[in-house]
Backbone as a printed PyTorch tensor [residue, N CA C, xyz], in Angstrom:
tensor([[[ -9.4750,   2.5940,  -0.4460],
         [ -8.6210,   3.3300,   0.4700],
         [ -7.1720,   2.9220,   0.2200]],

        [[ -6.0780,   3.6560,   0.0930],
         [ -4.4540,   3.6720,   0.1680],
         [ -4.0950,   3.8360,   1.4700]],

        [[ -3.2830,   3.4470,   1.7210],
         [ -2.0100,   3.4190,   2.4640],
         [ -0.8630,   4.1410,   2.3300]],

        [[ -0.4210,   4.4820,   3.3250],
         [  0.5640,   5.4210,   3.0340],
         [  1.3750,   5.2540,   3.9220]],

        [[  3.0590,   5.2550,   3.7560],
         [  3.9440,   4.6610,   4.9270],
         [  5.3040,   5.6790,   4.3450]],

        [[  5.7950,   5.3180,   5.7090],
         [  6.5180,   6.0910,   5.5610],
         [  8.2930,   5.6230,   5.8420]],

        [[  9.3630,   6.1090,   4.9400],
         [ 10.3310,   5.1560,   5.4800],
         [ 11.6340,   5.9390,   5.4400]],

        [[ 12.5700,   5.7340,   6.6630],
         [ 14.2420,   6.7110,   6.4040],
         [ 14.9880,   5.6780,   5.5050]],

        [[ 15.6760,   6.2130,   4.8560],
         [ 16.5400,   5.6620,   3.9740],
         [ 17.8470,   5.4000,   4.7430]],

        [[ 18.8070,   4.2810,   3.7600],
         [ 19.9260,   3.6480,   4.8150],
         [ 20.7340,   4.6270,   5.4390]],

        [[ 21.2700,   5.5370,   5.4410],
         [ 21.9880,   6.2480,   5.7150],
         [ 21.2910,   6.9600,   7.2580]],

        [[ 19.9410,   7.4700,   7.0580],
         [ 19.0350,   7.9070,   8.3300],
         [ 19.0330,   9.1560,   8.3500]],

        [[ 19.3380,   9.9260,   7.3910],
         [ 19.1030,  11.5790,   7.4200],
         [ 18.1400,  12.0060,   6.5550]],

        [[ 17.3780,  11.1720,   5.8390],
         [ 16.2380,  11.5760,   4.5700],
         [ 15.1750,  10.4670,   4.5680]],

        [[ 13.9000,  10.8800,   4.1750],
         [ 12.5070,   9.7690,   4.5540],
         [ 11.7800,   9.8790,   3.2080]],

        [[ 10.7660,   9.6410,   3.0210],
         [  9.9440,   9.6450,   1.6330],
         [  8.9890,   8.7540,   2.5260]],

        [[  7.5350,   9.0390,   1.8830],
         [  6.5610,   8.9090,   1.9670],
         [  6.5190,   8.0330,   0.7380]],

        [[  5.2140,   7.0290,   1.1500],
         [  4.8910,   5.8350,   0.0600],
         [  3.5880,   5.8720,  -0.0270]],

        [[  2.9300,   5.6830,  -0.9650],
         [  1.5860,   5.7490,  -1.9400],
         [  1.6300,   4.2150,  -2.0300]],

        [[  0.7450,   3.0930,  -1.7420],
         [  0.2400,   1.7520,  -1.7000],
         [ -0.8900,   1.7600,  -2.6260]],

        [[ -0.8030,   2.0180,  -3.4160],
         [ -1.9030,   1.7870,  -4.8450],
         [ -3.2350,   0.7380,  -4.0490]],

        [[ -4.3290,   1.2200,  -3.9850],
         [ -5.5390,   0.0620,  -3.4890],
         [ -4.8000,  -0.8310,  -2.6230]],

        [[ -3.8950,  -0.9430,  -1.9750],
         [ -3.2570,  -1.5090,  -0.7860],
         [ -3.0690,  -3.3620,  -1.3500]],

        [[ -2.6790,  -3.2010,  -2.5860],
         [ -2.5430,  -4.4860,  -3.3510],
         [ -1.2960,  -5.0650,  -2.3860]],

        [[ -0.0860,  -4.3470,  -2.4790],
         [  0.7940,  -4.5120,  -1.6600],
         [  0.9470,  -3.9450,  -0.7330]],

        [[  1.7900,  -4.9010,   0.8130],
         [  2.4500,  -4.3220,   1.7490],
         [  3.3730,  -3.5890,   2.0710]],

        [[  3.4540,  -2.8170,   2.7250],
         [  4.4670,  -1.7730,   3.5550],
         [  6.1970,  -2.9040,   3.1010]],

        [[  5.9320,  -4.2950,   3.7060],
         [  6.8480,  -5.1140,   4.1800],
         [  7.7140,  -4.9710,   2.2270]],

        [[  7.2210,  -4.9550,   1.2150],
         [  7.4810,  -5.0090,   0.1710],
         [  8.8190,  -4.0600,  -0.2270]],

        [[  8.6200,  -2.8940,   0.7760],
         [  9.8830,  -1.6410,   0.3760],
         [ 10.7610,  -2.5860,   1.8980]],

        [[ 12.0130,  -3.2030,   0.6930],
         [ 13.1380,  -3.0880,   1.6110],
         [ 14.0630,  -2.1860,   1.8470]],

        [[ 14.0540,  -1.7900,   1.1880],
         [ 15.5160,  -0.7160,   1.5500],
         [ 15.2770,   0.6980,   0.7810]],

        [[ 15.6620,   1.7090,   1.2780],
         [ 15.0340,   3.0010,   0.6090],
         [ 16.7240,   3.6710,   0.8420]],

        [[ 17.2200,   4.1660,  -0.3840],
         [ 18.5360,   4.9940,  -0.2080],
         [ 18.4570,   6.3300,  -0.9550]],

        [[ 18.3170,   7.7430,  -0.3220],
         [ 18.9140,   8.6660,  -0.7630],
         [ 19.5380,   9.2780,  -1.6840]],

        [[ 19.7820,  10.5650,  -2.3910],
         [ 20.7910,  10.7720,  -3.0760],
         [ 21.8920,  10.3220,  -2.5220]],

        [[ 22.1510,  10.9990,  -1.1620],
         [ 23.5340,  10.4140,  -0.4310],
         [ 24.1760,   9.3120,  -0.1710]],

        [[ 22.8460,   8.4030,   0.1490],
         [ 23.6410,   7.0320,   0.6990],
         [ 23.1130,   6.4340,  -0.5830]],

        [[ 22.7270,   6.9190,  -1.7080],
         [ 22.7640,   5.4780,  -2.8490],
         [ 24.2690,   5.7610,  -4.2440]],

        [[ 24.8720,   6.6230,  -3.5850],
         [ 26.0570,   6.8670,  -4.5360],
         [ 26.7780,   5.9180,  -4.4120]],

        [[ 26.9700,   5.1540,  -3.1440],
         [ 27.6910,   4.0410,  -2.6360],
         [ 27.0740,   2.6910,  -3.2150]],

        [[ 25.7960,   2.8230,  -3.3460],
         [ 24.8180,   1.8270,  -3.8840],
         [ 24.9960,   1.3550,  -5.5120]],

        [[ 25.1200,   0.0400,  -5.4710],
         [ 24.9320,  -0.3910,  -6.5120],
         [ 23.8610,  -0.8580,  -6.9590]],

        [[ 22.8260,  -0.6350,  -7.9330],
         [ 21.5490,  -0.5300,  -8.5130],
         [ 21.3690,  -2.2750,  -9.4790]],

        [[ 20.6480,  -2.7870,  -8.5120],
         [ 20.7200,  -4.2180,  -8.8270],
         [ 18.9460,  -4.1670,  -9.0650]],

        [[ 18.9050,  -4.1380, -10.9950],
         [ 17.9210,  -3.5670, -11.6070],
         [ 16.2900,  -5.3080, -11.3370]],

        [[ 17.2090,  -5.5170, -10.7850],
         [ 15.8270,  -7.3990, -10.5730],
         [ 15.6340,  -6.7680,  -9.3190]],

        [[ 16.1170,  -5.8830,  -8.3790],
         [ 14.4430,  -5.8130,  -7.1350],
         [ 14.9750,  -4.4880,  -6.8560]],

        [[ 15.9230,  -3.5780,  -7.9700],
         [ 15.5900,  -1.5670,  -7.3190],
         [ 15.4310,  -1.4060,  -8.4030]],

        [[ 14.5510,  -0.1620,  -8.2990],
         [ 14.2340,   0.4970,  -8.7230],
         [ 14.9790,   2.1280,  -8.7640]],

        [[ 15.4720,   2.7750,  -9.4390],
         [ 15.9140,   4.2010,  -9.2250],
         [ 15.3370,   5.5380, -10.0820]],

        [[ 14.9200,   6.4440,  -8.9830],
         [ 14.2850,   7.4330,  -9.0890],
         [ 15.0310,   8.4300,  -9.2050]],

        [[ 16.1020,   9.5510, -10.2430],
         [ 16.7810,  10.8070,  -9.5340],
         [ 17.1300,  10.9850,  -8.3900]],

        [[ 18.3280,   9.5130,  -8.5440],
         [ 19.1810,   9.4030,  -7.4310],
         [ 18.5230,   8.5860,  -5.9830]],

        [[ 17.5600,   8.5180,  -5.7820],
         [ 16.8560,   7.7340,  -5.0100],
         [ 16.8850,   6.4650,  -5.1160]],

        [[ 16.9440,   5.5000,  -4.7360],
         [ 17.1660,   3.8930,  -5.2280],
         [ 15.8500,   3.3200,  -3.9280]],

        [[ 14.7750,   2.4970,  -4.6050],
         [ 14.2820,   2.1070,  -3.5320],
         [ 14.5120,   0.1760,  -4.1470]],

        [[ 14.6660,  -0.5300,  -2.8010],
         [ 14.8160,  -1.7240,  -3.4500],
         [ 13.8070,  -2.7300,  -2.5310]],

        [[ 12.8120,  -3.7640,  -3.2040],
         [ 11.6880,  -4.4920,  -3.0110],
         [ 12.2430,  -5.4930,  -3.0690]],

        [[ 11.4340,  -5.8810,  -1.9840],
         [ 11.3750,  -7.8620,  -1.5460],
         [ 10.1810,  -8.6940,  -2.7050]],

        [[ 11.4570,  -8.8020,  -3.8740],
         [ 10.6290,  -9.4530,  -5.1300],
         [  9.5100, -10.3580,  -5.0230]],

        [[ 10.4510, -11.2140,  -3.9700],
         [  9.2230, -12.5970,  -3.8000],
         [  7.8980, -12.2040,  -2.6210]],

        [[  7.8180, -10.9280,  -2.0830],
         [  7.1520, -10.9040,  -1.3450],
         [  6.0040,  -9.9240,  -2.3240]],

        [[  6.3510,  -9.5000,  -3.2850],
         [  6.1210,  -8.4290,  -4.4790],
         [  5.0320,  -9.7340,  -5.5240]],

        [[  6.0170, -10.1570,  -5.7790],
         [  5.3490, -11.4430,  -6.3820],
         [  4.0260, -11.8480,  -6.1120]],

        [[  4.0580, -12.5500,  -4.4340],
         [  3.4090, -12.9510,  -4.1890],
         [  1.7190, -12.2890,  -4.0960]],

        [[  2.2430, -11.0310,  -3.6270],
         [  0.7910,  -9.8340,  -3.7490],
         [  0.2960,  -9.7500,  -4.7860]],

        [[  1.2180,  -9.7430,  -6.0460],
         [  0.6680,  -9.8720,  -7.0150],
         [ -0.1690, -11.1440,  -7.6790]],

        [[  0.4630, -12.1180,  -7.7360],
         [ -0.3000, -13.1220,  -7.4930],
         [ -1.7510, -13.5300,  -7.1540]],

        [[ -1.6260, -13.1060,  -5.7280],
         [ -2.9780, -13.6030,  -4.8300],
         [ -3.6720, -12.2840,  -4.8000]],

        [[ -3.1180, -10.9380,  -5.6190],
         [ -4.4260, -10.1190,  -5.4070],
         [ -4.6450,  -9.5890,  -6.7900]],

        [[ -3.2960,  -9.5590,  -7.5030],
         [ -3.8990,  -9.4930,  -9.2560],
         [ -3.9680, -10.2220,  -9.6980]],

        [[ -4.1530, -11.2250,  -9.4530],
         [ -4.3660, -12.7180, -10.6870],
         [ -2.8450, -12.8010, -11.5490]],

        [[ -1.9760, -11.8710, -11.4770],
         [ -0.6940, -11.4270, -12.2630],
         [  0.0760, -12.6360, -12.4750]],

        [[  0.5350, -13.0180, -13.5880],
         [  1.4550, -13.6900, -14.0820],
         [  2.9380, -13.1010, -13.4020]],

        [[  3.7460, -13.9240, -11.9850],
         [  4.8670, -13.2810, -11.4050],
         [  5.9140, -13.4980, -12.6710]],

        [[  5.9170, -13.5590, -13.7860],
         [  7.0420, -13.2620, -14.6430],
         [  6.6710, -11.9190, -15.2390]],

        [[  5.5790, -11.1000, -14.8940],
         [  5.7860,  -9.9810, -15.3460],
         [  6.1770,  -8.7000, -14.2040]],

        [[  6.0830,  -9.2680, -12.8440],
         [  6.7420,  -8.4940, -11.8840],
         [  7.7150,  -8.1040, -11.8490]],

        [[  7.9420,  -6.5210, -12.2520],
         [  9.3550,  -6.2990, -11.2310],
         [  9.5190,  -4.6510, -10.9820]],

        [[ 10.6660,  -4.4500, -10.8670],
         [ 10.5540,  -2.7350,  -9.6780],
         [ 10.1340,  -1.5550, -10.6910]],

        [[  9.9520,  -2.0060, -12.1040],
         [  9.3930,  -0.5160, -12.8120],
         [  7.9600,  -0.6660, -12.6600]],

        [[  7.5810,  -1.9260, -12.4960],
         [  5.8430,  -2.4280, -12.5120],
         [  5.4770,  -1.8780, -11.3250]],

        [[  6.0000,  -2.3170, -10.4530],
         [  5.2960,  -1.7950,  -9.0200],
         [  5.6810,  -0.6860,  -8.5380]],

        [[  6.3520,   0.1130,  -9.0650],
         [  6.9340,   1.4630,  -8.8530],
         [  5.7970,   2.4630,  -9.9300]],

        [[  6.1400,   2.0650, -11.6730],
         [  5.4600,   3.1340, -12.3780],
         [  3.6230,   2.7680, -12.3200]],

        [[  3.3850,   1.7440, -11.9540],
         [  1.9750,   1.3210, -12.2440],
         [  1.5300,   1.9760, -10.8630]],

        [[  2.3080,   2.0900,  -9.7330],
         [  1.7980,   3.0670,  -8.4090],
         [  1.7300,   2.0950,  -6.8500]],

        [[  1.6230,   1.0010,  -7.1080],
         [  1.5200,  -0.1400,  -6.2650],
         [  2.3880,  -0.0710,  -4.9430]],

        [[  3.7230,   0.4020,  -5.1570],
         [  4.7500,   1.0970,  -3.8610],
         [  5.3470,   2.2050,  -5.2610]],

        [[  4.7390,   3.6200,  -4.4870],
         [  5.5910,   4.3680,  -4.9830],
         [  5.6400,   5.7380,  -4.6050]],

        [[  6.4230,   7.1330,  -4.7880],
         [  5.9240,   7.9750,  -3.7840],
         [  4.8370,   8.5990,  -3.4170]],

        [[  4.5240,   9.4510,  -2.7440],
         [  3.4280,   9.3320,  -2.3740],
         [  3.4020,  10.7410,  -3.2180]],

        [[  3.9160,  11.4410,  -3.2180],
         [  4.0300,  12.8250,  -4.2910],
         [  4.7970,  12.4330,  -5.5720]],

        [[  5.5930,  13.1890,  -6.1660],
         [  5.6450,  13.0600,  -7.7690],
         [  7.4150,  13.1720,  -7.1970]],

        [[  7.8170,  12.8680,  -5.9550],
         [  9.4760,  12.7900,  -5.2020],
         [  9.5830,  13.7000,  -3.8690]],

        [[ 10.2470,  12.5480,  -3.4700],
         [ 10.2780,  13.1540,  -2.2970],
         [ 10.4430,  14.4130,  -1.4580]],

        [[  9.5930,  14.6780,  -0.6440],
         [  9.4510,  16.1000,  -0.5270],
         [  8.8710,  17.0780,  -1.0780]],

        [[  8.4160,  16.7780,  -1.9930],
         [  7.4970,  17.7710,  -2.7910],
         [  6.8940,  18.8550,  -2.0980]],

        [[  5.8510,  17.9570,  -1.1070],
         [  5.2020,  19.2930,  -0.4650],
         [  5.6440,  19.9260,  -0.1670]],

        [[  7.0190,  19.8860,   0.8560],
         [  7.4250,  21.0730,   1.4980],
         [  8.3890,  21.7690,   1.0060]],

        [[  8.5760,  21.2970,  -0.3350],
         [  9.5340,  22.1840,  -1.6450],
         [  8.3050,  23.5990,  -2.3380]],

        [[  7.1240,  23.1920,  -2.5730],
         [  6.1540,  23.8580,  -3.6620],
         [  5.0400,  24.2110,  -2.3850]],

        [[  5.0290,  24.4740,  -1.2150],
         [  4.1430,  24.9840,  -0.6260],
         [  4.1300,  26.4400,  -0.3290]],

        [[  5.2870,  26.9850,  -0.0510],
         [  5.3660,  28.6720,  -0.0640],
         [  5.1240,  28.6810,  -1.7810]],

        [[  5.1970,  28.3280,  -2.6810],
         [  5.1300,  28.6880,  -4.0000],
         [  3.9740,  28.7380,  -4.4630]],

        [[  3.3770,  27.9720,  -4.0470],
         [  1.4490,  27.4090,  -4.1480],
         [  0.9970,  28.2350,  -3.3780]],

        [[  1.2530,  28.5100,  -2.0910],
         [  0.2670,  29.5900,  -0.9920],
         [  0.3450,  31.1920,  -1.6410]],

        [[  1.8580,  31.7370,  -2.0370],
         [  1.6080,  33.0120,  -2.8150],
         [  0.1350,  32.8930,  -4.0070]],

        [[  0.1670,  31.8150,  -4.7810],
         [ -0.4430,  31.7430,  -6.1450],
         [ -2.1770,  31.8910,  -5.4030]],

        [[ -2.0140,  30.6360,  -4.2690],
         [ -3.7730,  31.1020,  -3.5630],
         [ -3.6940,  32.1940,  -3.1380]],

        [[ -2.9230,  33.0610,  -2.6510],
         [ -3.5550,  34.1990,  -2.2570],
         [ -4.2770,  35.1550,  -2.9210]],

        [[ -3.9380,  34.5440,  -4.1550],
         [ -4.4300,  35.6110,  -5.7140],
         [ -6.0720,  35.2770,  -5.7400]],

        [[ -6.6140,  34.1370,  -4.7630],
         [ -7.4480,  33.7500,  -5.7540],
         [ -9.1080,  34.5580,  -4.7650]],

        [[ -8.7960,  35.5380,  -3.7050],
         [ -9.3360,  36.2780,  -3.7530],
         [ -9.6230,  37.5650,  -4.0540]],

        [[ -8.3790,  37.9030,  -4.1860],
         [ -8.1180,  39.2590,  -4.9730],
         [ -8.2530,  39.7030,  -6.2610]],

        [[ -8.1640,  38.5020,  -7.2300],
         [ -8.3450,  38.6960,  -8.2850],
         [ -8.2100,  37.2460,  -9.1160]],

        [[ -9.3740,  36.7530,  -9.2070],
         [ -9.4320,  34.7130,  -9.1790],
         [ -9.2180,  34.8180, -10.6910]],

        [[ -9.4070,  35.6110, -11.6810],
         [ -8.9020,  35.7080, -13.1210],
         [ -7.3640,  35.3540, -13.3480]],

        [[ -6.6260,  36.2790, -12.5570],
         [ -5.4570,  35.8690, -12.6620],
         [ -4.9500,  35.1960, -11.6900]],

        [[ -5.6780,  34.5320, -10.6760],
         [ -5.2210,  33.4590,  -9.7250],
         [ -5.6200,  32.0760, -10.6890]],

        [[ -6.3290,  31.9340, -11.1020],
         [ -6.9050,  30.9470, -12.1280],
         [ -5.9610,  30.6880, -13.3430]],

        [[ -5.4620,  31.5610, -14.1160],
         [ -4.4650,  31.8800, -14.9670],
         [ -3.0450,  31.5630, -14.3950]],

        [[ -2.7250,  31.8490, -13.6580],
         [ -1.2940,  31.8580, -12.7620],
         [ -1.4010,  30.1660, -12.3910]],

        [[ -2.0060,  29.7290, -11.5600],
         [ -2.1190,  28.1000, -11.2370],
         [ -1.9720,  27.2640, -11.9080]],

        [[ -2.6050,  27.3610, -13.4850],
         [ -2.7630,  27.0600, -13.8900],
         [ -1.4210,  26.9720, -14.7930]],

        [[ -0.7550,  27.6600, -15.0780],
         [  0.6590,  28.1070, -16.0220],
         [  1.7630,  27.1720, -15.1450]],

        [[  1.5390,  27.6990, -13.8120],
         [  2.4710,  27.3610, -12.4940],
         [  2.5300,  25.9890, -12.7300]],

        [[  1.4800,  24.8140, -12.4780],
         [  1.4860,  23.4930, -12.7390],
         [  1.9830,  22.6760, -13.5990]],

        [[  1.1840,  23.5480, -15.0810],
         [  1.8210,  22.6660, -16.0080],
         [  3.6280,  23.1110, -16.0680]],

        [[  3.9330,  24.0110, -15.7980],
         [  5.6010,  24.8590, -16.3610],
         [  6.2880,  23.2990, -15.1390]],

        [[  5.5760,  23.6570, -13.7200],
         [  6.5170,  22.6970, -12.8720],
         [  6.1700,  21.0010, -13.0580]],

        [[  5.1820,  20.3540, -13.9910],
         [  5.6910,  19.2250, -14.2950],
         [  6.4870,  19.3020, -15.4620]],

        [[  6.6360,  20.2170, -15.9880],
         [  7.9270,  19.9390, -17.1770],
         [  8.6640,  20.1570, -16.6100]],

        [[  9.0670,  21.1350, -15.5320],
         [ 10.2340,  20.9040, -14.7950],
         [ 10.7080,  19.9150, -14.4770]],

        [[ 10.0940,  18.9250, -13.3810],
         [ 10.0320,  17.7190, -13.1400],
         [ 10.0140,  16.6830, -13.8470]],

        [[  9.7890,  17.1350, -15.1850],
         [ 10.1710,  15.8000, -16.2880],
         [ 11.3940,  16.0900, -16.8610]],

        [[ 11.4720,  17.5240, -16.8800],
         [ 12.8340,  17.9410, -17.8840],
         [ 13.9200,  17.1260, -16.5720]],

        [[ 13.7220,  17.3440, -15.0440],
         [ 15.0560,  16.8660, -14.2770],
         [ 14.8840,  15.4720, -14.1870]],

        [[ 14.0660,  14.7710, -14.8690],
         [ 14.0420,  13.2780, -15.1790],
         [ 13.0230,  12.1780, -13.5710]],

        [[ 12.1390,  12.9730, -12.9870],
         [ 11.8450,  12.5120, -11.8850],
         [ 10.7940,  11.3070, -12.5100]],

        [[ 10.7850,  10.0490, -12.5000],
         [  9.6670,   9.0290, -13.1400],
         [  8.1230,   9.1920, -13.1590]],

        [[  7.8290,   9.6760, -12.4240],
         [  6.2450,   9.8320, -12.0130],
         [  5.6070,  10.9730, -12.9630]],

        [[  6.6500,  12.2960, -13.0870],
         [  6.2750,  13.7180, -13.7170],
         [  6.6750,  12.8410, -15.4810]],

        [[  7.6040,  11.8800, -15.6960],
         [  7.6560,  11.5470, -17.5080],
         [  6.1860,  10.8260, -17.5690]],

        [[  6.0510,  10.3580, -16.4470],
         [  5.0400,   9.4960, -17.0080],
         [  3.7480,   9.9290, -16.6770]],

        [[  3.1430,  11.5800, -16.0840],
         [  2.2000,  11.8160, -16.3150],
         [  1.8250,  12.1110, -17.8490]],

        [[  0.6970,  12.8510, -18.2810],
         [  0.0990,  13.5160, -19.0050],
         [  1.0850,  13.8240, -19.8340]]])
């Protein structure tokens, strides 16, 4: 079972959802979560943030560490914010924030096809997915380079 948490970023006008990989790590691990907006001001201090297309989330190393440690057997010199970010351990809970409620009118047209005519609802979904993770890789989002 995962975990899933949820957090506003410094500024307090934008949130993201978090994906806890097998709940290796805690919630307590995401310190600070900043925005496009409020991380322009942010300086990206690459030993405990991590940055996503403008998103900066930044982790309590030694508390990062330590999970790793006592629940992966992990050598803490190989910890740090691309490990526990790209390996999934704290990271979003979609492929960036907001996703769902960006691609849900876009996805509900495509199901509607799939009683009317599931040949080309099947065909269409299918085109739709792969075209929008190259989207999502072409705008550099980490999760969409590093699928498939």
């Amino acid at each position: 079972m995962c975990q899933e948490v949820r957090k506003t970023c410094s500024c307090g006008q934008n949130h993201a959802q978090f994906h806890l990989r097998d709940n290796v790590m805690g919630q307590e691990v995401i310190e600070r979560l900043f925005c496009p907006s409020c991380s322009e001001s942010q300086e990206v201090d690459a030993a405990s943030m991590v940055k996503d297309n403008g998103w900066i989330i930044e982790y309590d190393m030694e508390l990062a560490r330590m999970f790793a440690i006592t629940k992966l057997s992990m050598d803490p010199a190989h910890v740090n914010p691309e490990l526990i970010f790209d390996e999934g351990y704290v990271t979003w809970r979609e492929m960036y924030p907001g996703e769902t409620d960006d691609i849900t009118e876009e996805r509900d047209k495509i199901i509607a096809l799939k009683d009317s005519d599931p040949k080309e609802y099947l065909a269409t979904i299918s085109a739709w997915a792969v075209e929008r993770i190259q989207r999502l890789k072409d705008d550099g989002w980490r999760k969409a380079v590093r699928a498939c």
